[in-house]
GROMACS .gro file of C-alpha atoms in nm:
model
  445
    1UNK     CA    1 -19.327 -11.605  -8.486
    2UNK     CA    2 -19.266 -11.953  -8.625
    3UNK     CA    3 -19.174 -11.807  -8.966
    4UNK     CA    4 -18.887 -11.612  -8.803
    5UNK     CA    5 -18.765 -11.897  -8.582
    6UNK     CA    6 -18.430 -12.038  -8.700
    7UNK     CA    7 -18.415 -12.342  -8.468
    8UNK     CA    8 -18.491 -12.586  -8.749
    9UNK     CA    9 -18.208 -12.432  -8.955
   10UNK     CA   10 -17.958 -12.419  -8.668
   11UNK     CA   11 -18.024 -12.766  -8.521
   12UNK     CA   12 -17.870 -12.971  -8.809
   13UNK     CA   13 -17.533 -12.807  -8.734
   14UNK     CA   14 -17.547 -12.854  -8.356
   15UNK     CA   15 -17.470 -13.149  -8.132
   16UNK     CA   16 -17.793 -13.302  -7.996
   17UNK     CA   17 -17.704 -13.188  -7.643
   18UNK     CA   18 -17.670 -12.827  -7.763
   19UNK     CA   19 -18.022 -12.838  -7.907
   20UNK     CA   20 -18.180 -12.883  -7.561
   21UNK     CA   21 -18.128 -12.520  -7.447
   22UNK     CA   22 -18.297 -12.399  -7.767
   23UNK     CA   23 -18.594 -12.632  -7.711
   24UNK     CA   24 -18.625 -12.517  -7.349
   25UNK     CA   25 -18.634 -12.158  -7.471
   26UNK     CA   26 -18.902 -12.233  -7.731
   27UNK     CA   27 -19.106 -12.410  -7.466
   28UNK     CA   28 -19.095 -12.100  -7.244
   29UNK     CA   29 -19.194 -11.872  -7.536
   30UNK     CA   30 -19.483 -12.102  -7.634
   31UNK     CA   31 -19.417 -12.049  -8.005
   32UNK     CA   32 -19.496 -12.415  -8.080
   33UNK     CA   33 -19.726 -12.674  -7.931
   34UNK     CA   34 -19.573 -12.799  -7.605
   35UNK     CA   35 -19.633 -13.167  -7.686
   36UNK     CA   36 -19.446 -13.127  -8.015
   37UNK     CA   37 -19.144 -12.984  -7.831
   38UNK     CA   38 -19.156 -13.261  -7.570
   39UNK     CA   39 -19.176 -13.524  -7.843
   40UNK     CA   40 -18.874 -13.368  -8.016
   41UNK     CA   41 -18.683 -13.381  -7.688
   42UNK     CA   42 -18.778 -13.745  -7.643
   43UNK     CA   43 -18.662 -13.832  -7.996
   44UNK     CA   44 -18.323 -13.672  -7.924
   45UNK     CA   45 -18.289 -13.822  -7.577
   46UNK     CA   46 -18.350 -14.175  -7.705
   47UNK     CA   47 -18.009 -14.148  -7.877
   48UNK     CA   48 -17.833 -14.063  -7.547
   49UNK     CA   49 -17.771 -14.237  -7.216
   50UNK     CA   50 -17.977 -13.989  -7.009
   51UNK     CA   51 -18.236 -14.245  -6.900
   52UNK     CA   52 -18.375 -14.045  -6.606
   53UNK     CA   53 -18.440 -13.747  -6.832
   54UNK     CA   54 -18.623 -13.976  -7.077
   55UNK     CA   55 -18.855 -14.096  -6.799
   56UNK     CA   56 -18.923 -13.735  -6.696
   57UNK     CA   57 -19.021 -13.635  -7.050
   58UNK     CA   58 -19.242 -13.941  -7.083
   59UNK     CA   59 -19.428 -13.841  -6.769
   60UNK     CA   60 -19.479 -13.489  -6.906
   61UNK     CA   61 -19.621 -13.639  -7.225
   62UNK     CA   62 -19.857 -13.858  -7.018
   63UNK     CA   63 -19.761 -14.175  -7.204
   64UNK     CA   64 -19.994 -14.408  -7.014
   65UNK     CA   65 -20.090 -14.655  -7.285
   66UNK     CA   66 -19.903 -14.984  -7.250
   67UNK     CA   67 -19.638 -14.822  -7.032
   68UNK     CA   68 -19.513 -15.136  -6.861
   69UNK     CA   69 -19.299 -15.258  -7.151
   70UNK     CA   70 -19.131 -14.920  -7.231
   71UNK     CA   71 -19.056 -14.859  -6.862
   72UNK     CA   72 -18.907 -15.207  -6.825
   73UNK     CA   73 -18.698 -15.144  -7.136
   74UNK     CA   74 -18.574 -14.815  -6.987
   75UNK     CA   75 -18.490 -14.988  -6.659
   76UNK     CA   76 -18.286 -15.243  -6.851
   77UNK     CA   77 -18.119 -14.960  -7.044
   78UNK     CA   78 -18.024 -14.786  -6.718
   79UNK     CA   79 -17.871 -15.109  -6.584
   80UNK     CA   80 -17.683 -15.155  -6.911
   81UNK     CA   81 -17.554 -14.795  -6.895
   82UNK     CA   82 -17.427 -14.847  -6.539
   83UNK     CA   83 -17.255 -15.171  -6.642
   84UNK     CA   84 -17.087 -15.001  -6.938
   85UNK     CA   85 -16.978 -14.712  -6.718
   86UNK     CA   86 -16.818 -14.949  -6.466
   87UNK     CA   87 -16.640 -15.136  -6.743
   88UNK     CA   88 -16.505 -14.817  -6.907
   89UNK     CA   89 -16.388 -14.680  -6.571
   90UNK     CA   90 -16.209 -15.007  -6.504
   91UNK     CA   91 -16.034 -14.992  -6.844
   92UNK     CA   92 -15.927 -14.631  -6.784
   93UNK     CA   93 -15.828 -14.688  -6.420
   94UNK     CA   94 -15.454 -14.643  -6.483
   95UNK     CA   95 -15.499 -14.311  -6.663
   96UNK     CA   96 -15.749 -14.184  -6.403
   97UNK     CA   97 -15.499 -14.277  -6.130
   98UNK     CA   98 -15.234 -14.063  -6.302
   99UNK     CA   99 -15.481 -13.776  -6.333
  100UNK     CA  100 -15.556 -13.792  -5.962
  101UNK     CA  101 -15.188 -13.812  -5.866
  102UNK     CA  102 -15.085 -13.473  -5.720
  103UNK     CA  103 -14.713 -13.524  -5.789
  104UNK     CA  104 -14.782 -13.608  -6.151
  105UNK     CA  105 -15.007 -13.303  -6.188
  106UNK     CA  106 -14.737 -13.073  -6.045
  107UNK     CA  107 -14.476 -13.219  -6.281
  108UNK     CA  108 -14.707 -13.178  -6.582
  109UNK     CA  109 -14.783 -12.813  -6.504
  110UNK     CA  110 -14.438 -12.706  -6.621
  111UNK     CA  111 -14.458 -12.902  -6.948
  112UNK     CA  112 -14.621 -12.762  -7.260
  113UNK     CA  113 -14.504 -13.005  -7.528
  114UNK     CA  114 -14.714 -13.323  -7.570
  115UNK     CA  115 -14.404 -13.527  -7.660
  116UNK     CA  116 -14.234 -13.432  -7.334
  117UNK     CA  117 -14.550 -13.509  -7.136
  118UNK     CA  118 -14.597 -13.848  -7.306
  119UNK     CA  119 -14.229 -13.940  -7.255
  120UNK     CA  120 -14.246 -13.838  -6.886
  121UNK     CA  121 -14.564 -14.037  -6.820
  122UNK     CA  122 -14.431 -14.344  -7.000
  123UNK     CA  123 -14.109 -14.348  -6.800
  124UNK     CA  124 -14.249 -14.251  -6.460
  125UNK     CA  125 -14.597 -14.407  -6.459
  126UNK     CA  126 -14.595 -14.666  -6.736
  127UNK     CA  127 -14.856 -14.489  -6.946
  128UNK     CA  128 -14.903 -14.640  -7.291
  129UNK     CA  129 -15.067 -14.456  -7.586
  130UNK     CA  130 -15.332 -14.728  -7.623
  131UNK     CA  131 -15.447 -14.655  -7.265
  132UNK     CA  132 -15.557 -14.309  -7.379
  133UNK     CA  133 -15.812 -14.474  -7.609
  134UNK     CA  134 -15.997 -14.598  -7.299
  135UNK     CA  135 -15.998 -14.241  -7.160
  136UNK     CA  136 -16.145 -14.113  -7.486
  137UNK     CA  137 -16.424 -14.375  -7.475
  138UNK     CA  138 -16.498 -14.296  -7.110
  139UNK     CA  139 -16.515 -13.922  -7.184
  140UNK     CA  140 -16.753 -13.977  -7.473
  141UNK     CA  141 -16.973 -14.208  -7.265
  142UNK     CA  142 -16.983 -13.958  -6.976
  143UNK     CA  143 -17.088 -13.688  -7.220
  144UNK     CA  144 -17.378 -13.899  -7.348
  145UNK     CA  145 -17.485 -13.944  -6.985
  146UNK     CA  146 -17.493 -13.566  -6.941
  147UNK     CA  147 -17.192 -13.551  -6.705
  148UNK     CA  148 -17.033 -13.252  -6.878
  149UNK     CA  149 -16.804 -13.149  -6.591
  150UNK     CA  150 -16.639 -13.492  -6.573
  151UNK     CA  151 -16.616 -13.502  -6.952
  152UNK     CA  152 -16.437 -13.167  -6.959
  153UNK     CA  153 -16.177 -13.288  -6.707
  154UNK     CA  154 -16.109 -13.613  -6.895
  155UNK     CA  155 -16.080 -13.447  -7.234
  156UNK     CA  156 -15.855 -13.172  -7.099
  157UNK     CA  157 -15.604 -13.435  -6.994
  158UNK     CA  158 -15.634 -13.608  -7.332
  159UNK     CA  159 -15.566 -13.284  -7.524
  160UNK     CA  160 -15.255 -13.209  -7.318
  161UNK     CA  161 -15.108 -13.557  -7.349
  162UNK     CA  162 -15.185 -13.664  -7.705
  163UNK     CA  163 -15.033 -13.506  -8.019
  164UNK     CA  164 -15.250 -13.320  -8.271
  165UNK     CA  165 -15.194 -13.605  -8.518
  166UNK     CA  166 -15.392 -13.847  -8.298
  167UNK     CA  167 -15.697 -13.994  -8.475
  168UNK     CA  168 -15.934 -13.883  -8.196
  169UNK     CA  169 -15.789 -13.535  -8.151
  170UNK     CA  170 -16.048 -13.347  -8.359
  171UNK     CA  171 -16.341 -13.527  -8.192
  172UNK     CA  172 -16.192 -13.450  -7.850
  173UNK     CA  173 -16.173 -13.078  -7.938
  174UNK     CA  174 -16.541 -13.077  -8.037
  175UNK     CA  175 -16.636 -13.263  -7.718
  176UNK     CA  176 -16.436 -13.025  -7.498
  177UNK     CA  177 -16.599 -12.719  -7.661
  178UNK     CA  178 -16.949 -12.867  -7.621
  179UNK     CA  179 -16.884 -12.947  -7.255
  180UNK     CA  180 -16.766 -12.593  -7.176
  181UNK     CA  181 -17.068 -12.444  -7.355
  182UNK     CA  182 -17.312 -12.665  -7.163
  183UNK     CA  183 -17.134 -12.579  -6.836
  184UNK     CA  184 -17.160 -12.209  -6.933
  185UNK     CA  185 -16.788 -12.160  -6.870
  186UNK     CA  186 -16.751 -11.890  -7.132
  187UNK     CA  187 -16.382 -11.805  -7.086
  188UNK     CA  188 -16.287 -12.172  -7.121
  189UNK     CA  189 -16.532 -12.210  -7.410
  190UNK     CA  190 -16.364 -11.922  -7.594
  191UNK     CA  191 -16.023 -12.084  -7.548
  192UNK     CA  192 -16.154 -12.413  -7.687
  193UNK     CA  193 -16.325 -12.231  -7.974
  194UNK     CA  194 -15.997 -12.065  -8.075
  195UNK     CA  195 -15.806 -12.393  -8.037
  196UNK     CA  196 -16.056 -12.577  -8.256
  197UNK     CA  197 -16.061 -12.301  -8.518
  198UNK     CA  198 -15.681 -12.301  -8.541
  199UNK     CA  199 -15.681 -12.678  -8.579
  200UNK     CA  200 -15.941 -12.667  -8.859
  201UNK     CA  201 -15.765 -12.385  -9.042
  202UNK     CA  202 -15.418 -12.544  -9.019
  203UNK     CA  203 -15.509 -12.903  -9.113
  204UNK     CA  204 -15.652 -13.069  -9.420
  205UNK     CA  205 -15.940 -13.317  -9.395
  206UNK     CA  206 -15.920 -13.481  -9.733
  207UNK     CA  207 -16.151 -13.252  -9.928
  208UNK     CA  208 -16.261 -12.891  -9.949
  209UNK     CA  209 -16.619 -12.994  -9.869
  210UNK     CA  210 -16.514 -13.154  -9.538
  211UNK     CA  211 -16.328 -12.839  -9.433
  212UNK     CA  212 -16.628 -12.627  -9.533
  213UNK     CA  213 -16.855 -12.851  -9.324
  214UNK     CA  214 -16.625 -12.825  -9.021
  215UNK     CA  215 -16.625 -12.444  -9.047
  216UNK     CA  216 -17.004 -12.436  -9.083
  217UNK     CA  217 -17.046 -12.640  -8.764
  218UNK     CA  218 -16.798 -12.416  -8.583
  219UNK     CA  219 -16.988 -12.103  -8.691
  220UNK     CA  220 -17.308 -12.237  -8.533
  221UNK     CA  221 -17.144 -12.356  -8.211
  222UNK     CA  222 -16.964 -12.023  -8.174
  223UNK     CA  223 -17.298 -11.841  -8.137
  224UNK     CA  224 -17.324 -11.976  -7.781
  225UNK     CA  225 -16.985 -11.825  -7.697
  226UNK     CA  226 -17.009 -11.493  -7.882
  227UNK     CA  227 -17.347 -11.396  -7.738
  228UNK     CA  228 -17.243 -11.480  -7.381
  229UNK     CA  229 -16.877 -11.377  -7.358
  230UNK     CA  230 -16.790 -11.014  -7.279
  231UNK     CA  231 -16.567 -10.988  -7.589
  232UNK     CA  232 -16.809 -11.173  -7.814
  233UNK     CA  233 -16.953 -10.865  -7.986
  234UNK     CA  234 -16.613 -10.783  -8.133
  235UNK     CA  235 -16.500 -11.139  -8.198
  236UNK     CA  236 -16.809 -11.238  -8.397
  237UNK     CA  237 -16.751 -10.946  -8.637
  238UNK     CA  238 -16.383 -11.033  -8.678
  239UNK     CA  239 -16.456 -11.400  -8.747
  240UNK     CA  240 -16.776 -11.387  -8.952
  241UNK     CA  241 -16.712 -11.073  -9.158
  242UNK     CA  242 -16.335 -11.037  -9.188
  243UNK     CA  243 -16.211 -11.396  -9.207
  244UNK     CA  244 -16.278 -11.484  -9.570
  245UNK     CA  245 -16.299 -11.860  -9.513
  246UNK     CA  246 -16.580 -11.818  -9.261
  247UNK     CA  247 -16.761 -11.548  -9.458
  248UNK     CA  248 -16.752 -11.781  -9.761
  249UNK     CA  249 -16.892 -12.062  -9.546
  250UNK     CA  250 -17.179 -11.837  -9.433
  251UNK     CA  251 -17.258 -11.731  -9.789
  252UNK     CA  252 -17.235 -12.087  -9.921
  253UNK     CA  253 -17.389 -12.300  -9.644
  254UNK     CA  254 -17.574 -12.087  -9.389
  255UNK     CA  255 -17.681 -11.734  -9.495
  256UNK     CA  256 -17.925 -11.733  -9.199
  257UNK     CA  257 -17.621 -11.654  -8.979
  258UNK     CA  258 -17.637 -11.300  -9.126
  259UNK     CA  259 -17.909 -11.230  -8.867
  260UNK     CA  260 -17.656 -11.272  -8.586
  261UNK     CA  261 -17.376 -11.088  -8.764
  262UNK     CA  262 -17.608 -10.795  -8.842
  263UNK     CA  263 -17.723 -10.778  -8.480
  264UNK     CA  264 -17.363 -10.779  -8.356
  265UNK     CA  265 -17.274 -10.485  -8.582
  266UNK     CA  266 -17.582 -10.286  -8.483
  267UNK     CA  267 -17.530 -10.323  -8.106
  268UNK     CA  268 -17.154 -10.260  -8.128
  269UNK     CA  269 -17.129  -9.883  -8.172
  270UNK     CA  270 -16.744  -9.867  -8.177
  271UNK     CA  271 -16.744 -10.114  -8.471
  272UNK     CA  272 -16.990  -9.916  -8.681
  273UNK     CA  273 -16.723  -9.893  -8.953
  274UNK     CA  274 -16.808 -10.257  -9.035
  275UNK     CA  275 -17.155 -10.149  -9.143
  276UNK     CA  276 -17.054 -10.069  -9.500
  277UNK     CA  277 -16.898 -10.414  -9.553
  278UNK     CA  278 -17.195 -10.585  -9.389
  279UNK     CA  279 -17.450 -10.408  -9.607
  280UNK     CA  280 -17.263 -10.525  -9.919
  281UNK     CA  281 -17.284 -10.886  -9.800
  282UNK     CA  282 -17.654 -10.848  -9.713
  283UNK     CA  283 -17.724 -10.713 -10.063
  284UNK     CA  284 -17.535 -11.002 -10.222
  285UNK     CA  285 -17.728 -11.262 -10.020
  286UNK     CA  286 -18.070 -11.092 -10.023
  287UNK     CA  287 -18.195 -11.342 -10.282
  288UNK     CA  288 -18.117 -11.639 -10.052
  289UNK     CA  289 -18.197 -11.500  -9.707
  290UNK     CA  290 -18.395 -11.211  -9.561
  291UNK     CA  291 -18.537 -11.133  -9.221
  292UNK     CA  292 -18.648 -10.811  -9.046
  293UNK     CA  293 -18.297 -10.738  -8.914
  294UNK     CA  294 -18.120 -10.760  -9.252
  295UNK     CA  295 -18.408 -10.579  -9.421
  296UNK     CA  296 -18.389 -10.299  -9.163
  297UNK     CA  297 -18.029 -10.229  -9.265
  298UNK     CA  298 -18.113 -10.254  -9.633
  299UNK     CA  299 -18.403 -10.008  -9.605
  300UNK     CA  300 -18.197  -9.763  -9.401
  301UNK     CA  301 -17.860  -9.767  -9.580
  302UNK     CA  302 -17.943  -9.876  -9.934
  303UNK     CA  303 -18.291  -9.739 -10.004
  304UNK     CA  304 -18.297  -9.459  -9.741
  305UNK     CA  305 -18.658  -9.560  -9.686
  306UNK     CA  306 -18.719  -9.442  -9.329
  307UNK     CA  307 -19.082  -9.549  -9.315
  308UNK     CA  308 -18.998  -9.907  -9.413
  309UNK     CA  309 -18.705  -9.904  -9.167
  310UNK     CA  310 -18.943  -9.792  -8.891
  311UNK     CA  311 -19.185 -10.076  -8.967
  312UNK     CA  312 -18.900 -10.327  -8.976
  313UNK     CA  313 -18.770 -10.201  -8.642
  314UNK     CA  314 -19.098 -10.308  -8.482
  315UNK     CA  315 -19.063 -10.654  -8.640
  316UNK     CA  316 -18.698 -10.669  -8.525
  317UNK     CA  317 -18.811 -10.624  -8.167
  318UNK     CA  318 -19.038 -10.928  -8.199
  319UNK     CA  319 -18.763 -11.134  -8.366
  320UNK     CA  320 -18.505 -11.060  -8.096
  321UNK     CA  321 -18.750 -11.125  -7.815
  322UNK     CA  322 -18.811 -11.475  -7.952
  323UNK     CA  323 -18.453 -11.566  -8.050
  324UNK     CA  324 -18.251 -11.776  -7.802
  325UNK     CA  325 -17.921 -11.603  -7.880
  326UNK     CA  326 -18.047 -11.246  -7.925
  327UNK     CA  327 -18.301 -11.187  -7.649
  328UNK     CA  328 -18.032 -11.050  -7.414
  329UNK     CA  329 -17.939 -10.789  -7.679
  330UNK     CA  330 -18.294 -10.653  -7.717
  331UNK     CA  331 -18.252 -10.323  -7.531
  332UNK     CA  332 -17.911 -10.247  -7.685
  333UNK     CA  333 -18.046 -10.329  -8.029
  334UNK     CA  334 -18.347 -10.096  -8.007
  335UNK     CA  335 -18.136  -9.812  -7.865
  336UNK     CA  336 -17.869  -9.841  -8.134
  337UNK     CA  337 -18.117  -9.895  -8.417
  338UNK     CA  338 -18.299  -9.574  -8.320
  339UNK     CA  339 -17.966  -9.394  -8.309
  340UNK     CA  340 -17.884  -9.518  -8.660
  341UNK     CA  341 -18.218  -9.392  -8.790
  342UNK     CA  342 -18.163  -9.056  -8.618
  343UNK     CA  343 -17.807  -9.015  -8.751
  344UNK     CA  344 -17.901  -9.109  -9.107
  345UNK     CA  345 -18.206  -8.881  -9.101
  346UNK     CA  346 -17.997  -8.591  -8.969
  347UNK     CA  347 -17.748  -8.622  -9.255
  348UNK     CA  348 -18.030  -8.541  -9.497
  349UNK     CA  349 -18.234  -8.284  -9.302
  350UNK     CA  350 -18.130  -7.976  -9.108
  351UNK     CA  351 -18.461  -7.899  -8.933
  352UNK     CA  352 -18.662  -8.198  -8.810
  353UNK     CA  353 -19.002  -8.216  -8.648
  354UNK     CA  354 -18.995  -8.402  -8.317
  355UNK     CA  355 -19.343  -8.538  -8.395
  356UNK     CA  356 -19.222  -8.682  -8.724
  357UNK     CA  357 -18.899  -8.811  -8.568
  358UNK     CA  358 -19.096  -8.983  -8.291
  359UNK     CA  359 -19.299  -9.168  -8.554
  360UNK     CA  360 -18.977  -9.280  -8.727
  361UNK     CA  361 -18.839  -9.410  -8.396
  362UNK     CA  362 -19.159  -9.584  -8.280
  363UNK     CA  363 -19.178  -9.354  -7.976
  364UNK     CA  364 -19.419  -9.108  -7.817
  365UNK     CA  365 -19.331  -8.737  -7.883
  366UNK     CA  366 -19.244  -8.664  -7.517
  367UNK     CA  367 -19.038  -8.981  -7.493
  368UNK     CA  368 -18.863  -8.898  -7.822
  369UNK     CA  369 -18.779  -8.544  -7.703
  370UNK     CA  370 -18.620  -8.677  -7.383
  371UNK     CA  371 -18.431  -8.939  -7.583
  372UNK     CA  372 -18.297  -8.676  -7.827
  373UNK     CA  373 -18.195  -8.442  -7.540
  374UNK     CA  374 -17.996  -8.722  -7.376
  375UNK     CA  375 -17.845  -8.818  -7.710
  376UNK     CA  376 -17.734  -8.461  -7.784
  377UNK     CA  377 -17.585  -8.431  -7.435
  378UNK     CA  378 -17.405  -8.766  -7.433
  379UNK     CA  379 -17.287  -8.767  -7.796
  380UNK     CA  380 -17.214  -8.391  -7.794
  381UNK     CA  381 -17.401  -8.338  -8.119
  382UNK     CA  382 -17.422  -7.990  -8.268
  383UNK     CA  383 -17.800  -7.963  -8.239
  384UNK     CA  384 -18.064  -7.760  -8.057
  385UNK     CA  385 -18.425  -7.830  -7.965
  386UNK     CA  386 -18.691  -7.565  -8.020
  387UNK     CA  387 -18.958  -7.676  -7.771
  388UNK     CA  388 -19.211  -7.413  -7.885
  389UNK     CA  389 -19.206  -7.521  -8.248
  390UNK     CA  390 -19.127  -7.883  -8.163
  391UNK     CA  391 -18.822  -7.894  -8.390
  392UNK     CA  392 -18.468  -8.027  -8.372
  393UNK     CA  393 -18.231  -7.790  -8.552
  394UNK     CA  394 -17.903  -7.946  -8.663
  395UNK     CA  395 -17.590  -7.730  -8.673
  396UNK     CA  396 -17.327  -7.750  -8.942
  397UNK     CA  397 -17.104  -8.032  -8.828
  398UNK     CA  398 -16.740  -7.974  -8.929
  399UNK     CA  399 -16.558  -8.265  -9.084
  400UNK     CA  400 -16.293  -8.438  -8.879
  401UNK     CA  401 -15.928  -8.394  -8.997
  402UNK     CA  402 -15.934  -8.755  -9.118
  403UNK     CA  403 -16.246  -8.697  -9.327
  404UNK     CA  404 -16.101  -8.371  -9.463
  405UNK     CA  405 -15.785  -8.557  -9.564
  406UNK     CA  406 -15.987  -8.829  -9.737
  407UNK     CA  407 -16.188  -8.572  -9.930
  408UNK     CA  408 -15.871  -8.388 -10.040
  409UNK     CA  409 -15.710  -8.715 -10.149
  410UNK     CA  410 -16.021  -8.806 -10.349
  411UNK     CA  411 -16.027  -8.457 -10.504
  412UNK     CA  412 -15.658  -8.474 -10.595
  413UNK     CA  413 -15.708  -8.820 -10.742
  414UNK     CA  414 -15.990  -8.698 -10.967
  415UNK     CA  415 -15.795  -8.388 -11.073
  416UNK     CA  416 -15.480  -8.595 -11.141
  417UNK     CA  417 -15.679  -8.837 -11.355
  418UNK     CA  418 -15.833  -8.549 -11.550
  419UNK     CA  419 -15.489  -8.390 -11.596
  420UNK     CA  420 -15.342  -8.721 -11.713
  421UNK     CA  421 -15.625  -8.761 -11.965
  422UNK     CA  422 -15.564  -8.405 -12.095
  423UNK     CA  423 -15.189  -8.467 -12.132
  424UNK     CA  424 -15.251  -8.793 -12.317
  425UNK     CA  425 -15.497  -8.619 -12.546
  426UNK     CA  426 -15.249  -8.340 -12.624
  427UNK     CA  427 -14.964  -8.586 -12.684
  428UNK     CA  428 -15.187  -8.786 -12.916
  429UNK     CA  429 -15.287  -8.470 -13.101
  430UNK     CA  430 -14.927  -8.359 -13.127
  431UNK     CA  431 -14.817  -8.699 -13.256
  432UNK     CA  432 -15.087  -8.685 -13.524
  433UNK     CA  433 -14.974  -8.332 -13.625
  434UNK     CA  434 -14.613  -8.449 -13.660
  435UNK     CA  435 -14.728  -8.751 -13.864
  436UNK     CA  436 -14.937  -8.535 -14.100
  437UNK     CA  437 -14.648  -8.286 -14.131
  438UNK     CA  438 -14.411  -8.567 -14.230
  439UNK     CA  439 -14.659  -8.691 -14.491
  440UNK     CA  440 -14.693  -8.340 -14.639
  441UNK     CA  441 -14.313  -8.308 -14.652
  442UNK     CA  442 -14.287  -8.642 -14.832
  443UNK     CA  443 -14.553  -8.540 -15.088
  444UNK     CA  444 -14.387  -8.203 -15.155
  445UNK     CA  445 -14.053  -8.371 -15.193
   0.00000   0.00000   0.00000
């Protein structure tokens, strides 16, 4: 499974705190050596202020050799962290006092403009813009300590008070989004995701490369939201496939994200119309990135190779089971992938053997028959099952009025083009006849 694991490709675009859930997942799946994962955690933790967590990991690694000095160093680090925290809280005491003031909070609830809020706080409570710098530092320090709930509260106040032109505003948006993700507050995380995306899309950062980098980071962070929020299956398609700036970022910087986009399209039956556009992108990027999920779609909708699609479906099941973001989609994915195979196969064949269809769907014949019966009943397909012969007989499915209209428009377009070509040919022939007639008249004259 290590060859299908994308953690090493995702991690460079994630905050170090967001990598921990992925490492915990890998540890539970036992894809890698446990000591290697623990050592990776320790390397990341050493860059944070989570001293207690560092000690816990060291105990799990059984670091017994010459422990006295490292433990003493960690004790000193903990004392230093507590001292820094006290100092930062003291510097931000005025702002924290305003945040805890109920009258101030009630007054601020009716204000939406940052200028009005800043003006009100300056006049009523003596708040100065430079005081907000201490709040920003405290929020960042709290985040490095792993206090995500406190961080979220501090940064929320900062976002409401300070204008978007503030030098720390972008960093605060990233910190707020990370905090909501780590708290698993998915509604709030979606709000912060949209706020951050709007800010990135509406502001310039000095160069095209910097904007591209910001969008690439946002794409990776958004996976946490899209695969946990109830509306995520639609939103990921809208953002990754139909917003050109983000599709370009995926194609340029991170084609491995196609795994998640492909999964979202497969499990989202009402958005199956996006399949055609997705397959085009997969074909374009097949030379840079492939995995069983993208190859499944390519085999089924480009090559119409049902045997290869069946084999890839089995690999897809393994990939999803061992992917942090996709494991919750496993059952929906298998159900919808089988339905896609069935629908595509039925477009080509009218009479289908249940035995053969079961092999295509990676199912036992009895299980496949029950599955097809339920599918016919729920989807109201024009099909019958002949249990004696073990066949599924497809009826002639009439085209919908929309499809009929499309076909007539296409037919009229072809006929109009042919008629136009014929008219042009006749006009050209007539012009030549007139020209030759004029020449003959001139010669005779």
